[in-house]
Amino acid sequence: MSALALIFRQPALRLIFLAMLLLGAHNASVYPYQSLIAIERIGLSKPEFALVLVLASITAVTASVLFGILGDQRGHRRRIALVAALASLLGLSLMLGLPGKLSLILCHGILLPIASSLYGQLFALARLATPASHSRDTVQAALRSAMSISFLAMLVFWTFGFAAKIDVMAIYLSAGMASFGLVALVYFNWPRDGATEWADQRSGLNFAQAVKEIAHPSILLRLLLLGAISATGILYMVLISLVFEESHVRDASDVALYVGLVAGWEVPCLLLLSRVAGRFRRASLLAVGGAVYTLHLLALPLLCDSAWIWVMPLVAGIGGTAIISLPISYYQDLMHARPGTAGAMLALQKLVSDVLGAAAFAIGTSLGGYETVAIIGSAMALIGGAGLLWVDRHYIMPVRHS
């Protein structure tokens, strides 16, 4: 509660909280339905849509790294955030005004991935704006909970909306309203560059030096290990609908209920993270969180037809809390004084998770079934957690903002 009090008292943190609410509504509107719209409405083939997803991954990583490095070099964080928010608004406007293949490629392959860099930029601002007297992990967990709250609320809204026969293309209207709110929020409330209460030190690195820093073996190893842990979340989103569809007692409504429960449990777990965040190393919390999350992943194919499956969203909420909230502060301490570049590491981590998740799915389905996929994904997460503990065994990262 002290973190929430600080957030609503501090203008920059309040801005981030409101932006996270809008991002959650935006993401819940667009991403669960993009494949349906691309293939069923716009007419892309499945291979064509796969290429759009590849383009989106490349664009997201490139934009996040470029914007993160530029922010640390020059400090133009407000301008960069405004560009990202405008990219989302432009892409969604294209799909509303001129729906078609070209608009979809521009929107989902280029403009929305550029806009996704705003997530890391918001946490870069949170790093700078959080007072030294407060736990950064606690504040950032509270900020991240806002995104889960609005994601869940929008998911519930569209569940009833589609039941009432609202056209699926209306998701671009709700996402567009959220994007417009983000543009206005950044333009009017983001702290002016060079006029903040805190010192925003320049990195002093040119672009090549900044990229070389990211490519340092110690950074890449931790990126790979964290990517292995978070790949369980990728596999969860892939398996949930497939496993429930194959079941004789589950249907699409159970998928929506399960996903909604997981998102719902994340909120109190994120707010309670402060109870333990300052007592243990982040590597320990990430390893334990990943291990707990594997229980939920393994349960999907094994307990799908059992009533016990409805206990698993709580397990997912507990384990997932560490996975979704702690990597950003881990990277911020790893790349001290370069919060923009640390935020860009989230996009790189997602790329690693996507690749590892895809590999686990391909190998698992070729060797067995969904149970094999869950076992491989769980093994990767456990290896990633153990590896993270090992590489950090002699390095105790600070758990509070310094």
XYZ file of C-alpha atoms in Angstrom:
402
model
C 0.000 0.000 0.000
C 2.930 2.352 0.594
C 3.977 1.771 -3.022
C 0.486 2.671 -4.272
C 0.475 5.767 -2.059
C 3.807 6.830 -3.557
C 2.538 6.201 -7.100
C -0.521 8.392 -6.695
C 1.497 11.083 -4.935
C 4.361 11.246 -7.455
C 3.287 12.686 -10.855
C 5.711 10.655 -12.997
C 4.769 7.372 -11.326
C 1.088 8.270 -11.565
C 1.580 8.810 -15.300
C 3.161 5.349 -15.618
C 0.315 3.720 -13.683
C -2.301 5.301 -15.969
C -0.260 4.380 -19.043
C -0.097 0.754 -17.857
C -3.890 0.724 -17.532
C -4.195 1.921 -21.126
C -1.553 -0.539 -22.375
C -3.393 -3.429 -20.766
C -6.656 -2.415 -22.438
C -4.838 -1.951 -25.755
C -3.118 -5.355 -25.631
C -6.219 -7.250 -24.514
C -8.148 -5.722 -27.409
C -5.674 -6.488 -30.189
C -3.407 -9.466 -29.559
C -5.861 -12.263 -28.666
C -7.733 -11.683 -31.935
C -5.058 -10.678 -34.446
C -4.703 -14.168 -35.946
C -8.473 -14.488 -36.369
C -8.723 -11.129 -38.125
C -5.655 -11.678 -40.306
C -6.708 -15.107 -41.568
C -10.517 -15.109 -41.436
C -11.328 -11.460 -42.181
C -8.426 -10.020 -44.158
C -7.633 -13.234 -46.010
C -3.966 -13.834 -45.248
C -2.831 -17.432 -45.541
C -1.315 -19.054 -42.462
C 2.224 -18.887 -43.910
C 1.686 -15.212 -44.762
C 0.513 -14.478 -41.232
C 3.533 -16.337 -39.848
C 5.746 -13.994 -41.878
C 3.897 -11.006 -40.381
C 4.687 -12.351 -36.905
C 8.358 -12.746 -37.839
C 8.397 -9.175 -39.158
C 6.747 -7.999 -35.940
C 9.400 -9.698 -33.781
C 12.252 -8.178 -35.782
C 10.660 -4.727 -35.704
C 9.911 -4.861 -31.972
C 13.453 -5.840 -31.041
C 15.019 -3.294 -33.393
C 12.799 -0.441 -32.183
C 13.230 -1.282 -28.498
C 17.024 -1.494 -28.706
C 17.316 1.636 -30.878
C 14.979 3.722 -28.698
C 16.546 2.433 -25.483
C 20.071 3.324 -26.587
C 18.987 6.730 -27.930
C 17.203 7.516 -24.670
C 20.310 6.734 -22.643
C 22.557 8.651 -25.072
C 20.536 11.827 -25.478
C 17.832 11.758 -22.826
C 14.970 12.505 -25.251
C 12.686 10.082 -23.442
C 9.486 12.107 -23.870
C 9.960 12.420 -27.641
C 10.732 8.734 -27.997
C 7.683 7.743 -25.941
C 5.501 10.041 -28.046
C 6.766 8.450 -31.287
C 5.931 4.993 -29.919
C 2.422 6.017 -28.844
C 1.743 7.717 -32.188
C 2.866 4.582 -34.039
C 0.133 2.597 -32.312
C -2.523 5.203 -33.054
C -1.505 5.348 -36.728
C -1.532 1.563 -37.139
C -4.948 1.131 -35.545
C -6.351 4.035 -37.591
C -5.205 2.275 -40.763
C -7.105 -0.872 -39.807
C -10.210 1.142 -38.955
C -10.187 3.314 -42.054
C -8.609 1.074 -44.714
C -8.812 -2.555 -43.602
C -6.845 -4.795 -45.941
C -3.679 -6.817 -46.324
C -1.338 -3.839 -46.634
C -2.869 -2.093 -43.625
C -2.652 -5.260 -41.555
C 1.015 -5.772 -42.436
C 1.819 -2.151 -41.616
C -0.214 -2.233 -38.403
C 0.689 -5.627 -36.934
C 4.077 -6.096 -38.577
C 5.607 -2.629 -38.108
C 3.641 0.052 -36.262
C 2.304 -1.901 -33.257
C 5.712 -3.568 -32.693
C 7.299 -0.097 -32.680
C 4.683 0.971 -30.152
C 5.494 -2.017 -27.941
C 8.794 -0.313 -27.058
C 6.771 2.046 -24.863
C 6.551 -0.678 -22.204
C 10.308 -0.662 -21.608
C 10.431 3.135 -21.791
C 7.825 3.411 -19.041
C 9.915 1.240 -16.739
C 13.005 3.254 -17.614
C 11.123 6.321 -16.385
C 10.025 4.397 -13.284
C 13.660 3.587 -12.506
C 14.566 7.266 -12.649
C 11.486 8.551 -10.799
C 11.416 6.099 -7.866
C 12.939 7.727 -4.749
C 15.940 6.000 -3.168
C 13.949 5.455 0.017
C 11.507 3.074 -1.671
C 11.972 -0.466 -2.967
C 12.081 -0.382 -6.763
C 10.810 -3.962 -6.988
C 7.743 -3.061 -4.925
C 6.947 0.054 -6.932
C 7.432 -1.647 -10.295
C 5.296 -4.623 -9.240
C 2.507 -2.236 -8.263
C 2.843 -0.453 -11.606
C 2.767 -3.757 -13.501
C -0.401 -4.788 -11.638
C -2.253 -1.946 -13.370
C -1.652 -3.627 -16.722
C -3.031 -6.943 -15.432
C -6.121 -5.220 -14.029
C -7.072 -3.531 -17.298
C -6.118 -6.592 -19.370
C -8.524 -8.698 -17.335
C -11.276 -6.072 -17.463
C -11.003 -5.724 -21.250
C -10.922 -9.501 -21.661
C -14.194 -9.754 -19.728
C -15.669 -6.876 -21.754
C -14.936 -8.554 -25.085
C -16.177 -11.926 -23.831
C -19.611 -10.361 -23.301
C -19.216 -8.116 -26.357
C -18.711 -11.003 -28.750
C -21.546 -12.907 -27.096
C -23.713 -9.888 -27.978
C -22.599 -10.230 -31.636
C -20.319 -7.167 -31.745
C -18.168 -7.372 -34.878
C -14.604 -8.471 -34.170
C -13.210 -5.484 -36.089
C -14.492 -3.293 -33.247
C -11.402 -4.288 -31.269
C -9.508 -1.673 -33.277
C -11.879 0.979 -31.953
C -11.298 0.106 -28.296
C -7.549 -0.261 -28.881
C -7.533 3.026 -30.801
C -9.211 4.808 -27.898
C -6.551 3.429 -25.574
C -3.807 4.556 -27.978
C -5.300 8.037 -28.208
C -5.288 8.168 -24.414
C -1.614 7.149 -24.404
C -0.703 9.876 -26.896
C -2.500 12.506 -24.817
C -1.012 11.184 -21.575
C 2.553 11.251 -22.913
C 2.168 14.632 -24.622
C 0.659 16.460 -21.662
C 2.082 14.628 -18.634
C 5.442 13.052 -19.481
C 8.189 15.042 -17.702
C 9.896 17.480 -20.040
C 13.390 16.418 -21.073
C 15.972 18.207 -18.923
C 13.375 19.531 -16.470
C 13.019 16.618 -14.054
C 13.615 16.417 -10.323
C 16.078 13.582 -10.844
C 19.336 13.473 -12.764
C 19.084 11.596 -16.060
C 22.743 10.866 -16.751
C 23.840 10.275 -20.320
C 25.431 6.905 -21.012
C 28.500 8.380 -22.724
C 28.501 5.444 -25.159
C 28.155 5.686 -28.901
C 25.775 3.320 -30.675
C 28.411 0.671 -31.450
C 29.642 0.677 -27.852
C 26.096 0.363 -26.518
C 25.354 -2.607 -28.781
C 28.660 -4.194 -27.824
C 27.696 -3.862 -24.177
C 24.441 -5.749 -24.809
C 26.411 -8.446 -26.657
C 28.809 -9.008 -23.750
C 28.850 -12.745 -22.862
C 27.758 -12.134 -19.256
C 24.710 -10.179 -20.484
C 23.819 -12.651 -23.228
C 24.076 -15.617 -20.861
C 21.649 -14.044 -18.384
C 19.365 -13.060 -21.272
C 19.283 -16.691 -22.432
C 18.597 -18.000 -18.923
C 15.787 -15.515 -18.289
C 14.400 -16.285 -21.737
C 14.306 -19.985 -20.843
C 12.360 -19.219 -17.663
C 9.851 -16.930 -19.386
C 9.365 -19.365 -22.312
C 6.906 -21.169 -20.039
C 4.539 -18.210 -20.455
C 4.787 -18.499 -24.234
C 4.010 -22.219 -24.088
C 1.090 -21.608 -21.720
C -0.585 -19.295 -24.243
C 0.006 -21.850 -27.004
C -1.163 -24.907 -25.067
C -4.189 -23.565 -23.213
C -6.567 -23.447 -26.191
C -5.158 -26.593 -27.843
C -5.364 -28.714 -24.684
C -8.853 -27.519 -23.755
C -10.092 -27.998 -27.319
C -8.852 -31.618 -27.294
C -10.590 -32.274 -23.974
C -14.013 -33.951 -23.828
C -15.205 -31.754 -20.932
C -13.724 -28.327 -21.749
C -14.638 -25.757 -24.393
C -13.772 -22.227 -25.527
C -15.567 -20.636 -22.580
C -13.307 -22.590 -20.206
C -10.269 -21.180 -22.032
C -11.484 -17.618 -21.458
C -12.298 -18.390 -17.818
C -8.899 -19.977 -17.162
C -6.945 -17.136 -18.798
C -9.056 -14.612 -16.916
C -8.418 -16.339 -13.587
C -4.667 -16.405 -14.201
C -4.679 -12.667 -14.975
C -6.899 -12.043 -11.955
C -4.582 -13.843 -9.528
C -1.581 -11.963 -10.867
C -2.911 -8.685 -9.464
C -2.900 -9.503 -5.704
C 0.287 -11.541 -6.122
C 2.027 -8.562 -7.719
C 0.905 -6.299 -4.887
C 2.083 -8.825 -2.281
C 5.488 -9.194 -3.904
C 6.817 -6.455 -1.636
C 6.593 -8.896 1.289
C 9.497 -10.896 -0.102
C 11.141 -8.680 -2.736
C 13.569 -7.060 -0.317
C 14.521 -10.252 1.532
C 15.858 -12.433 -1.280
C 18.000 -11.989 -4.349
C 16.119 -11.476 -7.587
C 17.840 -14.521 -9.095
C 16.423 -16.651 -6.264
C 12.914 -15.253 -6.688
C 13.051 -15.733 -10.457
C 14.263 -19.324 -10.120
C 11.585 -20.197 -7.552
C 8.904 -18.385 -9.539
C 9.861 -20.293 -12.672
C 9.771 -23.609 -10.789
C 6.304 -22.874 -9.377
C 5.045 -21.823 -12.802
C 6.134 -25.158 -14.295
C 3.584 -26.889 -12.027
C 0.830 -24.976 -13.784
C 2.298 -25.732 -17.219
C 2.573 -29.454 -16.506
C -0.961 -29.525 -15.104
C -2.551 -28.231 -18.316
C -2.384 -31.526 -20.257
C -2.366 -33.772 -17.177
C -5.250 -32.308 -15.127
C -7.305 -30.725 -17.895
C -10.336 -33.007 -17.357
C -10.067 -32.839 -13.570
C -11.635 -30.261 -11.259
C -8.126 -29.717 -9.840
C -7.265 -27.740 -12.961
C -9.071 -24.755 -11.434
C -6.491 -24.596 -8.635
C -3.759 -24.014 -11.188
C -4.571 -20.352 -12.003
C -3.562 -19.516 -8.424
C -0.300 -21.432 -8.902
C 0.252 -19.597 -12.203
C -0.422 -16.251 -10.525
C 2.106 -16.940 -7.760
C 4.841 -18.185 -10.073
C 4.142 -15.761 -12.876
C 4.413 -12.735 -10.603
C 8.190 -13.042 -10.402
C 8.550 -13.844 -14.097
C 6.641 -10.798 -15.344
C 7.767 -8.186 -12.825
C 11.358 -8.884 -11.739
C 13.337 -9.142 -15.024
C 13.165 -5.390 -15.676
C 14.735 -4.462 -12.318
C 17.241 -7.314 -12.779
C 18.349 -5.793 -16.107
C 18.362 -2.294 -14.626
C 20.861 -3.357 -11.985
C 22.840 -5.363 -14.525
C 23.114 -2.291 -16.787
C 23.384 0.387 -14.138
C 22.707 4.004 -15.227
C 21.285 2.864 -18.603
C 17.571 2.341 -17.864
C 16.537 2.743 -21.515
C 18.841 -0.027 -22.692
C 17.720 -2.180 -19.754
C 14.117 -1.705 -20.878
C 15.080 -2.807 -24.384
C 16.349 -6.073 -22.904
C 12.730 -7.075 -22.323
C 12.156 -7.157 -26.089
C 15.287 -9.231 -26.583
C 14.182 -11.578 -23.807
C 10.795 -12.022 -25.483
C 12.522 -12.901 -28.749
C 14.594 -15.554 -26.942
C 11.448 -16.868 -25.224
C 9.556 -17.045 -28.523
C 12.361 -19.012 -30.185
C 12.775 -21.418 -27.258
C 9.019 -21.839 -26.914
C 8.640 -22.576 -30.628
C 11.481 -25.102 -30.447
C 9.943 -26.825 -27.419
C 6.569 -27.014 -29.159
C 8.040 -28.384 -32.406
C 10.201 -30.999 -30.651
C 7.503 -31.962 -28.157
C 4.751 -32.470 -30.728
C 7.086 -34.490 -32.963
C 8.199 -36.778 -30.136
C 4.917 -37.136 -28.319
C 2.087 -34.745 -27.562
C 1.183 -31.739 -25.480
C 2.428 -33.489 -22.328
C 5.865 -33.765 -23.918
C 5.780 -30.082 -24.842
C 4.969 -29.171 -21.229
C 7.765 -31.407 -19.919
C 10.346 -29.885 -22.280
C 9.220 -26.347 -21.431
C 9.352 -27.090 -17.706
C 12.822 -28.596 -18.026
C 14.023 -25.462 -19.834
C 12.637 -23.246 -17.078
C 14.242 -25.320 -14.322
C 17.589 -25.313 -16.135
C 17.257 -21.558 -16.685
C 16.532 -20.966 -12.991
C 19.387 -23.174 -11.834
C 21.735 -21.502 -14.321
C 20.730 -18.055 -13.107
C 21.456 -19.020 -9.508
C 24.823 -20.387 -10.574
C 25.998 -17.360 -12.581
C 24.898 -15.006 -9.792
C 26.323 -17.118 -6.961
C 29.147 -14.615 -6.284
C 27.274 -11.502 -7.334
C 24.630 -10.069 -5.062
C 22.663 -7.516 -6.992
C 21.188 -4.642 -5.006
C 17.502 -5.073 -4.339
C 16.799 -1.412 -3.722
C 17.182 1.629 -5.909
C 20.581 3.245 -5.483
